[in-house]
Amino acid sequence: WLKEALLSSPAKAHQMAAMKVCVSLLLCAAWCATPGRAMEASPIAKIIQMISDLQAKILAEGAQSQKVYEEFAEFCEHRSKDLQYEIKTGKDEKGELEATIAKEDAKSGALGEKIDELAGAIATDEGDLKKATEIREKEFADFSAEEKELLEVIDMIKRAIGILEREMAKSGAAMVQLKNSNSVVQALSVLVHASALSAQDGTKLTALIQNSKQAEEEEEAGAPEAATYEGHSSGIIETLENLLEEAEGQLSEARKKETSSKNNYEMLKQSLEDDIANANKDLDEAKKSLAASGEAKATAQGDLTVTSKALAADISTLDDLHKDCLTKAQDFEAETTSRTEELKALAEAKKVLKETTAGAEAQTYGLNQESFLQITSKAGLAQFEA
């Protein structure tokens, strides 16, 4: 029981146990110091040896406890440094990930605007190309119709001139009528009646001649009729040749205009198509960049979630570590204090026992003297109560 009381681990029980040990030892010493047992020193010596053994054991336990505590304190220090480094690293990584997310947000916004601009530019260019193509198609249709008409007119005039030249070379009623014709229109009418010229060609040529000479007739009022000739045959052919030259000139001009319009359209078309192709290329790249930015942001957000959780766990672990290490340090301090008090109490008990043994050898046994048992009992009980 004595050993168990001395080696009790709870800090609060150490001092009480030490006091009980002192009282018990003092009582034993007093009993051994009675007149009948004054010469029996061996039991007290055994108790003193027991106290010495207990002191040695307590010191050994203190040394072991000190070693364990120092190892634990070293663990606390190293673990705390590791956690602080991990927390710093985690905070740095968190900051970098948050910066990456903000960067990708800004990049995505800029790319979104660029995509909208490119899509708008493409739509505008495609609209311009469509309008230009429609205009070009109408111009070509108008030119084709004009070219066809002029070719027909030229062919018709050439045929009329050939017919006139052949008829002029003949002799007969048709030739006489042609020579007596007072105008080209009248000459054409003669050819139609002679079945040398179709009625349709005659009508077209008549309309063409009348339209060609209308302006001249208005400017030269009072002059001889434009279609009246002297030396009729050469005058009629000359008039038709002038009409032929005019028609061929119109055809040449129309073809030049068509060539110019076509070249302009081709240049505009090529330019718009190049712009559209380049814009589509930029649009594809912008879309790919936007997708890559979205993936980078999603990855950073995932990493941020993991990093934030790990950081929170490290902070919590460090806080728990500090609490645990502080608690252990306080417990160690309390145990050390208690162990010191226990050793002090044992030392005092040991001193009392030695003094008691020395007193018992010189004591006389009178009835009027107070026994050492009474003295030590009162002292021990007073100390125990205190």
CSV table of C-alpha atoms in Angstrom, one decimal:
chain,number,residue,atom,x,y,z
A,1,TRP,CA,0.0,0.0,0.0
A,2,LEU,CA,2.8,2.4,0.8
A,3,LYS,CA,4.5,1.9,-2.5
A,4,GLU,CA,1.3,2.4,-4.4
A,5,ALA,CA,0.6,5.6,-2.5
A,6,LEU,CA,4.0,7.0,-3.3
A,7,LEU,CA,3.9,6.1,-7.0
A,8,SER,CA,0.4,7.3,-7.6
A,9,SER,CA,0.4,9.1,-11.0
A,10,PRO,CA,-2.3,11.8,-10.6
A,11,ALA,CA,-0.7,15.1,-9.7
A,12,LYS,CA,-3.3,16.0,-7.1
A,13,ALA,CA,-2.9,12.8,-5.2
A,14,HIS,CA,0.9,12.9,-4.9
A,15,GLN,CA,1.0,15.5,-2.1
A,16,MET,CA,-1.8,13.7,-0.1
A,17,ALA,CA,0.0,10.4,-0.6
A,18,ALA,CA,3.3,11.9,0.6
A,19,MET,CA,1.6,13.2,3.7
A,20,LYS,CA,0.0,9.8,4.5
A,21,VAL,CA,3.4,8.2,4.0
A,22,CYS,CA,5.0,10.6,6.4
A,23,VAL,CA,2.3,10.0,9.1
A,24,SER,CA,2.5,6.3,8.6
A,25,LEU,CA,6.3,6.3,8.9
A,26,LEU,CA,6.2,8.5,11.9
A,27,LEU,CA,3.7,6.3,13.6
A,28,CYS,CA,5.8,3.2,12.9
A,29,ALA,CA,8.9,5.0,14.1
A,30,ALA,CA,7.1,6.0,17.3
A,31,TRP,CA,6.0,2.5,18.0
A,32,CYS,CA,9.5,1.2,17.4
A,33,ALA,CA,10.9,3.8,19.7
A,34,THR,CA,8.8,2.7,22.8
A,35,PRO,CA,10.9,1.5,25.8
A,36,GLY,CA,10.3,-2.1,25.0
A,37,ARG,CA,11.6,-1.7,21.5
A,38,ALA,CA,14.2,1.0,21.8
A,39,MET,CA,17.0,-1.4,21.1
A,40,GLU,CA,15.3,-2.9,18.1
A,41,ALA,CA,16.7,-0.7,15.3
A,42,SER,CA,16.3,-3.1,12.4
A,43,PRO,CA,12.6,-2.4,11.7
A,44,ILE,CA,13.3,1.4,11.5
A,45,ALA,CA,16.4,0.7,9.3
A,46,LYS,CA,14.2,-1.3,7.0
A,47,ILE,CA,11.7,1.6,6.8
A,48,ILE,CA,14.5,4.0,6.0
A,49,GLN,CA,15.8,1.7,3.3
A,50,MET,CA,12.3,1.5,1.9
A,51,ILE,CA,12.1,5.2,1.8
A,52,SER,CA,15.5,5.3,0.0
A,53,ASP,CA,14.2,2.7,-2.5
A,54,LEU,CA,11.1,4.8,-3.1
A,55,GLN,CA,13.2,7.9,-3.6
A,56,ALA,CA,15.4,6.2,-6.1
A,57,LYS,CA,12.3,4.8,-7.9
A,58,ILE,CA,10.6,8.2,-8.0
A,59,LEU,CA,13.8,9.8,-9.3
A,60,ALA,CA,14.1,7.1,-12.0
A,61,GLU,CA,10.4,7.6,-13.0
A,62,GLY,CA,11.1,11.4,-13.1
A,63,ALA,CA,14.1,10.8,-15.4
A,64,GLN,CA,12.0,8.6,-17.6
A,65,SER,CA,9.1,11.1,-17.6
A,66,GLN,CA,11.6,13.9,-18.5
A,67,LYS,CA,12.9,11.9,-21.4
A,68,VAL,CA,9.4,11.1,-22.7
A,69,TYR,CA,8.4,14.7,-22.3
A,70,GLU,CA,11.5,16.0,-24.1
A,71,GLU,CA,10.8,13.6,-27.0
A,72,PHE,CA,7.2,14.7,-27.1
A,73,ALA,CA,8.2,18.3,-26.9
A,74,GLU,CA,10.6,17.7,-29.9
A,75,PHE,CA,7.7,16.0,-31.7
A,76,CYS,CA,5.5,19.0,-31.0
A,77,GLU,CA,8.1,21.4,-32.3
A,78,HIS,CA,8.8,19.4,-35.5
A,79,ARG,CA,5.2,18.7,-36.2
A,80,SER,CA,4.3,22.3,-35.6
A,81,LYS,CA,7.0,23.5,-38.1
A,82,ASP,CA,5.8,20.9,-40.7
A,83,LEU,CA,2.2,22.0,-40.3
A,84,GLN,CA,3.1,25.7,-40.5
A,85,TYR,CA,5.0,25.0,-43.7
A,86,GLU,CA,2.1,23.1,-45.1
A,87,ILE,CA,-0.3,25.9,-44.2
A,88,LYS,CA,2.0,28.5,-45.8
A,89,THR,CA,2.3,26.4,-48.9
A,90,GLY,CA,-1.5,25.8,-48.9
A,91,LYS,CA,-2.2,29.5,-48.6
A,92,ASP,CA,0.3,30.2,-51.5
A,93,GLU,CA,-1.3,27.6,-53.7
A,94,LYS,CA,-4.8,28.8,-52.8
A,95,GLY,CA,-3.8,32.4,-53.8
A,96,GLU,CA,-2.3,31.2,-57.0
A,97,LEU,CA,-5.4,29.1,-57.9
A,98,GLU,CA,-7.7,32.1,-57.1
A,99,ALA,CA,-5.5,34.3,-59.3
A,100,THR,CA,-5.7,31.7,-62.1
A,101,ILE,CA,-9.5,31.6,-61.8
A,102,ALA,CA,-9.7,35.4,-61.9
A,103,LYS,CA,-7.4,35.4,-64.9
A,104,GLU,CA,-9.4,32.8,-66.8
A,105,ASP,CA,-12.6,34.7,-66.0
A,106,ALA,CA,-11.1,37.8,-67.5
A,107,LYS,CA,-9.8,35.9,-70.5
A,108,SER,CA,-13.1,34.2,-71.1
A,109,GLY,CA,-14.8,37.5,-71.0
A,110,ALA,CA,-12.4,39.0,-73.5
A,111,LEU,CA,-12.7,35.9,-75.8
A,112,GLY,CA,-16.5,36.1,-75.6
A,113,GLU,CA,-16.4,39.7,-76.8
A,114,LYS,CA,-14.0,38.8,-79.6
A,115,ILE,CA,-16.2,35.9,-80.7
A,116,ASP,CA,-19.2,38.2,-80.8
A,117,GLU,CA,-17.2,40.8,-82.8
A,118,LEU,CA,-15.9,38.2,-85.3
A,119,ALA,CA,-19.4,36.7,-85.7
A,120,GLY,CA,-20.8,40.1,-86.4
A,121,ALA,CA,-18.0,40.9,-88.9
A,122,ILE,CA,-18.6,37.6,-90.7
A,123,ALA,CA,-22.3,38.2,-90.9
A,124,THR,CA,-21.7,41.7,-92.3
A,125,ASP,CA,-19.3,40.5,-94.9
A,126,GLU,CA,-21.5,37.6,-95.9
A,127,GLY,CA,-24.4,40.0,-96.2
A,128,ASP,CA,-22.3,42.4,-98.4
A,129,LEU,CA,-21.2,39.5,-100.5
A,130,LYS,CA,-24.8,38.3,-101.0
A,131,LYS,CA,-25.9,41.8,-102.0
A,132,ALA,CA,-22.9,42.2,-104.4
A,133,THR,CA,-23.7,38.8,-105.9
A,134,GLU,CA,-27.3,39.7,-106.4
A,135,ILE,CA,-26.3,43.0,-108.1
A,136,ARG,CA,-23.8,41.2,-110.2
A,137,GLU,CA,-26.3,38.6,-111.3
A,138,LYS,CA,-28.8,41.4,-112.3
A,139,GLU,CA,-26.0,43.3,-114.2
A,140,PHE,CA,-25.0,40.1,-116.1
A,141,ALA,CA,-28.7,39.4,-116.9
A,142,ASP,CA,-29.1,42.9,-118.2
A,143,PHE,CA,-25.9,42.7,-120.2
A,144,SER,CA,-26.8,39.3,-121.6
A,145,ALA,CA,-30.2,40.6,-122.8
A,146,GLU,CA,-28.5,43.8,-124.3
A,147,GLU,CA,-25.8,41.7,-126.0
A,148,LYS,CA,-28.3,39.3,-127.4
A,149,GLU,CA,-30.4,42.2,-128.8
A,150,LEU,CA,-27.4,44.0,-130.2
A,151,LEU,CA,-26.1,40.8,-131.8
A,152,GLU,CA,-29.5,40.3,-133.4
A,153,VAL,CA,-29.6,43.9,-134.6
A,154,ILE,CA,-26.1,43.6,-136.1
A,155,ASP,CA,-26.9,40.4,-137.8
A,156,MET,CA,-30.1,41.8,-139.1
A,157,ILE,CA,-28.4,45.0,-140.5
A,158,LYS,CA,-25.6,42.9,-142.1
A,159,ARG,CA,-28.2,40.7,-143.8
A,160,ALA,CA,-30.2,43.8,-144.9
A,161,ILE,CA,-27.0,45.4,-146.4
A,162,GLY,CA,-26.2,42.1,-148.2
A,163,ILE,CA,-29.8,41.9,-149.6
A,164,LEU,CA,-29.7,45.6,-150.8
A,165,GLU,CA,-26.3,45.1,-152.5
A,166,ARG,CA,-27.6,42.0,-154.3
A,167,GLU,CA,-30.9,43.7,-155.3
A,168,MET,CA,-29.1,46.8,-156.5
A,169,ALA,CA,-27.0,44.6,-158.8
A,170,LYS,CA,-30.1,43.1,-160.4
A,171,SER,CA,-32.3,44.6,-163.1
A,172,GLY,CA,-36.1,44.4,-162.9
A,173,ALA,CA,-39.1,46.0,-161.1
A,174,ALA,CA,-37.6,45.6,-157.6
A,175,MET,CA,-34.5,47.4,-158.7
A,176,VAL,CA,-36.4,50.2,-160.3
A,177,GLN,CA,-38.5,50.6,-157.1
A,178,LEU,CA,-35.4,50.7,-154.9
A,179,LYS,CA,-33.8,53.3,-157.1
A,180,ASN,CA,-37.0,55.4,-157.0
A,181,SER,CA,-37.3,55.1,-153.2
A,182,ASN,CA,-37.2,58.5,-151.5
A,183,SER,CA,-36.1,57.1,-148.0
A,184,VAL,CA,-34.5,54.1,-146.3
A,185,VAL,CA,-37.9,53.2,-144.8
A,186,GLN,CA,-39.5,53.1,-148.2
A,187,ALA,CA,-36.5,51.0,-149.5
A,188,LEU,CA,-37.0,48.5,-146.7
A,189,SER,CA,-40.7,48.4,-147.5
A,190,VAL,CA,-39.9,47.5,-151.1
A,191,LEU,CA,-37.6,44.7,-150.0
A,192,VAL,CA,-40.3,43.3,-147.7
A,193,HIS,CA,-42.8,43.3,-150.5
A,194,ALA,CA,-40.4,41.7,-152.8
A,195,SER,CA,-39.9,39.0,-150.1
A,196,ALA,CA,-36.2,39.8,-150.0
A,197,LEU,CA,-36.5,40.8,-146.3
A,198,SER,CA,-38.8,39.3,-143.7
A,199,ALA,CA,-41.5,41.5,-142.4
A,200,GLN,CA,-40.2,41.1,-138.8
A,201,ASP,CA,-36.7,42.2,-139.8
A,202,GLY,CA,-38.2,45.1,-141.8
A,203,THR,CA,-40.2,46.3,-138.9
A,204,LYS,CA,-37.2,46.1,-136.5
A,205,LEU,CA,-34.9,47.9,-139.0
A,206,THR,CA,-37.6,50.6,-139.6
A,207,ALA,CA,-38.0,51.2,-135.9
A,208,LEU,CA,-34.2,51.3,-135.5
A,209,ILE,CA,-33.8,53.8,-138.3
A,210,GLN,CA,-36.6,56.0,-137.1
A,211,ASN,CA,-35.2,56.1,-133.5
A,212,SER,CA,-31.7,56.8,-134.8
A,213,LYS,CA,-32.8,59.8,-137.0
A,214,GLN,CA,-35.4,61.2,-134.7
A,215,ALA,CA,-32.9,63.4,-132.8
A,216,GLU,CA,-31.3,64.7,-136.0
A,217,GLU,CA,-34.7,65.6,-137.5
A,218,GLU,CA,-35.6,67.6,-134.4
A,219,GLU,CA,-32.3,69.6,-134.6
A,220,GLU,CA,-32.4,70.2,-138.3
A,221,ALA,CA,-35.9,71.5,-138.7
A,222,GLY,CA,-36.7,72.6,-142.3
A,223,ALA,CA,-33.8,70.6,-143.8
A,224,PRO,CA,-34.5,68.0,-146.5
A,225,GLU,CA,-36.0,64.9,-145.1
A,226,ALA,CA,-33.3,62.7,-143.6
A,227,ALA,CA,-34.4,59.7,-145.4
A,228,THR,CA,-34.4,61.4,-148.8
A,229,TYR,CA,-31.4,60.7,-151.0
A,230,GLU,CA,-29.9,61.5,-154.3
A,231,GLY,CA,-28.1,58.6,-155.6
A,232,HIS,CA,-30.5,56.4,-153.6
A,233,SER,CA,-28.8,53.0,-153.5
A,234,SER,CA,-25.5,54.2,-152.1
A,235,GLY,CA,-27.3,56.5,-149.6
A,236,ILE,CA,-29.5,53.6,-148.3
A,237,ILE,CA,-26.5,51.3,-147.8
A,238,GLU,CA,-24.5,54.0,-146.2
A,239,THR,CA,-27.3,54.7,-143.7
A,240,LEU,CA,-27.5,51.0,-142.8
A,241,GLU,CA,-23.7,50.8,-142.5
A,242,ASN,CA,-23.8,53.8,-140.1
A,243,LEU,CA,-26.5,51.9,-138.1
A,244,LEU,CA,-24.2,48.8,-138.1
A,245,GLU,CA,-21.3,50.8,-136.8
A,246,GLU,CA,-23.4,52.4,-134.1
A,247,ALA,CA,-24.7,49.0,-133.0
A,248,GLU,CA,-21.3,47.4,-133.0
A,249,GLY,CA,-20.0,50.4,-130.9
A,250,GLN,CA,-22.8,49.9,-128.4
A,251,LEU,CA,-22.0,46.2,-128.3
A,252,SER,CA,-18.3,46.9,-127.7
A,253,GLU,CA,-19.2,49.5,-125.0
A,254,ALA,CA,-21.6,47.0,-123.3
A,255,ARG,CA,-18.9,44.3,-123.3
A,256,LYS,CA,-16.3,46.7,-121.9
A,257,LYS,CA,-18.7,47.7,-119.1
A,258,GLU,CA,-19.5,44.0,-118.4
A,259,THR,CA,-15.9,43.2,-118.2
A,260,SER,CA,-15.2,46.0,-115.8
A,261,SER,CA,-18.2,45.1,-113.7
A,262,LYS,CA,-17.2,41.5,-113.6
A,263,ASN,CA,-13.6,42.4,-112.6
A,264,ASN,CA,-14.8,44.7,-109.9
A,265,TYR,CA,-17.2,42.1,-108.5
A,266,GLU,CA,-14.5,39.4,-108.6
A,267,MET,CA,-12.1,41.7,-106.7
A,268,LEU,CA,-14.8,42.6,-104.1
A,269,LYS,CA,-15.8,38.9,-103.8
A,270,GLN,CA,-12.2,37.8,-103.3
A,271,SER,CA,-11.7,40.5,-100.7
A,272,LEU,CA,-14.9,39.6,-98.8
A,273,GLU,CA,-14.2,35.9,-99.0
A,274,ASP,CA,-10.6,36.5,-97.7
A,275,ASP,CA,-12.0,38.5,-94.8
A,276,ILE,CA,-14.6,35.9,-94.1
A,277,ALA,CA,-12.1,33.1,-94.2
A,278,ASN,CA,-9.7,35.0,-91.9
A,279,ALA,CA,-12.5,35.9,-89.5
A,280,ASN,CA,-13.7,32.3,-89.4
A,281,LYS,CA,-10.1,31.1,-88.7
A,282,ASP,CA,-9.8,33.7,-85.8
A,283,LEU,CA,-13.3,32.7,-84.7
A,284,ASP,CA,-12.3,29.0,-84.5
A,285,GLU,CA,-9.2,29.8,-82.6
A,286,ALA,CA,-11.1,32.1,-80.2
A,287,LYS,CA,-13.6,29.3,-79.6
A,288,LYS,CA,-10.8,26.8,-78.9
A,289,SER,CA,-9.1,29.3,-76.6
A,290,LEU,CA,-12.4,29.9,-74.8
A,291,ALA,CA,-12.9,26.1,-74.3
A,292,ALA,CA,-9.4,25.8,-73.1
A,293,SER,CA,-9.9,28.7,-70.7
A,294,GLY,CA,-13.1,27.1,-69.4
A,295,GLU,CA,-11.2,23.8,-68.8
A,296,ALA,CA,-8.3,25.6,-67.0
A,297,LYS,CA,-10.8,27.4,-64.8
A,298,ALA,CA,-12.7,24.2,-64.0
A,299,THR,CA,-9.4,22.5,-63.1
A,300,ALA,CA,-8.3,25.4,-61.0
A,301,GLN,CA,-11.7,25.4,-59.2
A,302,GLY,CA,-11.4,21.7,-58.5
A,303,ASP,CA,-7.8,22.1,-57.2
A,304,LEU,CA,-8.9,25.1,-55.1
A,305,THR,CA,-11.6,23.0,-53.5
A,306,VAL,CA,-9.1,20.3,-52.6
A,307,THR,CA,-6.4,22.8,-51.5
A,308,SER,CA,-9.0,24.7,-49.3
A,309,LYS,CA,-10.1,21.5,-47.6
A,310,ALA,CA,-6.5,20.4,-47.0
A,311,LEU,CA,-5.6,23.9,-45.7
A,312,ALA,CA,-8.5,23.9,-43.3
A,313,ALA,CA,-7.6,20.4,-42.1
A,314,ASP,CA,-3.9,21.6,-41.5
A,315,ILE,CA,-5.1,24.7,-39.6
A,316,SER,CA,-7.4,22.5,-37.5
A,317,THR,CA,-4.6,19.9,-36.9
A,318,LEU,CA,-2.2,22.6,-35.9
A,319,ASP,CA,-4.7,24.1,-33.4
A,320,ASP,CA,-5.4,20.7,-31.9
A,321,LEU,CA,-1.6,20.0,-31.8
A,322,HIS,CA,-1.0,23.3,-29.9
A,323,LYS,CA,-3.8,22.4,-27.4
A,324,ASP,CA,-2.6,18.9,-26.9
A,325,CYS,CA,1.1,20.0,-26.5
A,326,LEU,CA,0.1,22.7,-24.1
A,327,THR,CA,-2.0,20.3,-22.1
A,328,LYS,CA,0.8,17.7,-21.9
A,329,ALA,CA,3.2,20.5,-20.9
A,330,GLN,CA,0.9,21.6,-18.1
A,331,ASP,CA,0.4,18.0,-17.0
A,332,PHE,CA,4.2,17.4,-17.0
A,333,GLU,CA,4.8,20.5,-15.0
A,334,ALA,CA,2.1,19.5,-12.5
A,335,GLU,CA,3.6,16.0,-12.2
A,336,THR,CA,7.1,17.4,-11.8
A,337,THR,CA,5.9,19.7,-9.0
A,338,SER,CA,4.0,16.8,-7.4
A,339,ARG,CA,7.0,14.5,-7.7
A,340,THR,CA,9.3,17.2,-6.1
A,341,GLU,CA,6.8,17.6,-3.2
A,342,GLU,CA,6.7,13.8,-2.8
A,343,LEU,CA,10.5,13.6,-2.7
A,344,LYS,CA,10.6,16.4,-0.2
A,345,ALA,CA,8.1,14.7,2.0
A,346,LEU,CA,10.0,11.4,1.9
A,347,ALA,CA,13.2,13.2,2.7
A,348,GLU,CA,11.6,14.9,5.7
A,349,ALA,CA,10.2,11.5,6.9
A,350,LYS,CA,13.6,9.9,6.5
A,351,LYS,CA,15.1,12.7,8.6
A,352,VAL,CA,12.5,12.3,11.3
A,353,LEU,CA,13.1,8.5,11.5
A,354,LYS,CA,16.8,9.0,11.8
A,355,GLU,CA,16.4,11.6,14.6
A,356,THR,CA,13.8,9.3,16.3
A,357,THR,CA,16.2,6.4,16.3
A,358,ALA,CA,19.0,8.4,17.8
A,359,GLY,CA,16.6,9.8,20.6
A,360,ALA,CA,15.3,6.3,21.5
A,361,GLU,CA,18.8,5.1,22.4
A,362,ALA,CA,19.3,7.9,25.0
A,363,GLN,CA,15.8,7.9,26.5
A,364,THR,CA,14.9,6.9,30.1
A,365,TYR,CA,11.6,5.3,30.9
A,366,GLY,CA,9.9,7.4,33.6
A,367,LEU,CA,6.2,7.4,34.2
A,368,ASN,CA,6.1,11.2,34.4
A,369,GLN,CA,7.7,11.6,30.9
A,370,GLU,CA,5.7,12.0,27.8
A,371,SER,CA,6.3,9.2,25.3
A,372,PHE,CA,7.7,9.9,21.8
A,373,LEU,CA,4.7,8.1,20.4
A,374,GLN,CA,2.4,10.8,21.8
A,375,ILE,CA,4.7,13.6,20.5
A,376,THR,CA,5.1,12.2,17.0
A,377,SER,CA,1.5,11.2,16.8
A,378,LYS,CA,0.3,14.7,17.6
A,379,ALA,CA,2.8,16.2,15.2
A,380,GLY,CA,1.9,13.9,12.4
A,381,LEU,CA,-1.8,14.2,12.9
A,382,ALA,CA,-1.5,18.0,13.0
A,383,GLN,CA,0.5,17.9,9.8
A,384,PHE,CA,-1.9,15.5,8.1
A,385,GLU,CA,-4.9,17.6,9.1
A,386,ALA,CA,-3.2,20.6,7.8
